[in-house]
């Protein structure tokens, strides 16, 4: 569903990318932001999705500055494996 | 609790291996090695090892009986520090050779301080005993095999002693706790690997389902009547298979909306088990849209 939802802070980068990809594909949405949830006091993130009628390629997440295929869509800091981590979020080509 | 033990078995072993006897045997062993009487040295080595093993066995049997039948010990077990101390000394009979064994190794000194007390409290006496028995069996089998198959050159008494120390500590609660903790860590890693695989599989299925949706939507919104009719049939088949009632009079666009709802219902936040996603993926695969 479009909107902002809490996301587990103990996912690895790969798990986080797969989780967000699954939500995008099934909910007809597009990830626009991923931030630490400072308000809840828990080690978790907040992901923001907007409606997207077109199918997008899967997401990939890597450490900030590391190289990755695809197009970088944003850089952020999020909880990864329960630790605040600088990450780059990439959009891979559909079919990759 | 257990049956009454025969008088003959009540002694710690056939004859308690005193520290004096032990010292004398070790001296004789070293003399045999020095003189080149390796067969005699081997026989003496094995005798020393089996006598120490017998003492450890006798001590362990009593120790196990005590921690299973005496619930007071279990009450004490709520404090890892106290149990660590009692367990480390439980099988030692002062004056016999197991006392030397205990003094030989400092492997566990201080290690029990690091246990998470909450983790410790969850361990039942039965689980600890099962772990101790398993570890002891493994160590004892390794010891006996080595004693039977290796000469004093490749397996001198000093090496035997190291294995005896391991065998002795395999029958202590701290050792069992370490083994259980290691096993729990391994299980946790397996669980993580399973989670990774499940999330990767879910993403793959979601992409595939969404691609199928796009294809059906393109056919339904297109101008080719045959393609449109085929897409409607496929949609109905998919929805029927996953248990969504579509009726007979729903328009193609409404069928698409129903599939969209089914996809949303399969979102991992709505269905953490992944069962709906799996069923939807199977239904789309069965529709053979290619």
XYZ file of N, CA and C in Angstrom, chain A residues 26, chain B residues 205 209 242 244 261-268 270-283:
81
model
N 4.048 -6.278 -5.366
C 2.705 -6.759 -5.010
C 1.725 -5.630 -4.719
N 9.213 -14.368 -6.772
C 7.817 -14.704 -7.070
C 6.992 -13.432 -7.306
N 4.847 -12.599 -10.565
C 3.394 -12.373 -10.473
C 3.039 -11.020 -11.085
N -7.010 -19.798 -6.437
C -6.572 -19.270 -5.133
C -7.759 -18.954 -4.221
N -10.623 -17.032 -4.792
C -11.301 -15.729 -4.848
C -12.544 -15.867 -5.716
N -6.081 -7.242 -5.763
C -6.372 -7.415 -4.337
C -5.674 -8.673 -3.797
N -5.727 -9.743 -4.626
C -5.068 -10.987 -4.215
C -3.572 -10.765 -4.032
N -2.983 -9.930 -4.903
C -1.550 -9.631 -4.786
C -1.275 -8.849 -3.499
N -2.126 -7.884 -3.218
C -1.948 -7.104 -1.992
C -2.097 -7.984 -0.754
N -3.056 -8.912 -0.830
C -3.250 -9.837 0.301
C -2.017 -10.715 0.525
N -1.269 -10.944 -0.562
C -0.073 -11.795 -0.466
C 1.167 -11.021 -0.020
N 1.014 -9.705 0.162
C 2.119 -8.878 0.673
C 2.638 -9.504 1.982
N 3.954 -9.589 2.143
C 4.497 -10.241 3.353
C 4.019 -9.634 4.665
N 0.964 -8.572 5.117
C -0.403 -9.063 5.324
C -0.439 -10.568 5.553
N 0.512 -11.264 4.977
C 0.570 -12.723 5.152
C 2.023 -13.130 5.410
N 2.463 -12.998 6.655
C 3.875 -13.305 6.972
C 4.258 -14.757 6.689
N 3.289 -15.658 6.605
C 3.632 -17.058 6.351
C 4.096 -17.271 4.912
N 3.688 -16.370 4.005
C 4.065 -16.532 2.601
C 3.207 -17.536 1.856
N 2.209 -18.084 2.522
C 1.377 -19.129 1.898
C 0.575 -18.572 0.721
N 0.047 -17.360 0.878
C -0.768 -16.767 -0.207
C 0.091 -16.448 -1.426
N 1.290 -15.955 -1.147
C 2.200 -15.629 -2.263
C 2.556 -16.900 -3.034
N 2.816 -17.937 -2.288
C 3.175 -19.216 -2.909
C 2.005 -19.759 -3.739
N 0.796 -19.672 -3.186
C -0.384 -20.188 -3.888
C -0.656 -19.376 -5.154
N -0.503 -18.056 -5.034
C -0.736 -17.178 -6.192
C 0.290 -17.465 -7.284
N 1.520 -17.645 -6.874
C 2.575 -17.950 -7.838
C 2.293 -19.268 -8.560
N 1.824 -20.236 -7.804
C 1.514 -21.548 -8.396
C 0.340 -21.437 -9.362
N -0.670 -20.636 -9.000
C -1.846 -20.482 -9.864
C -1.473 -19.795 -11.173
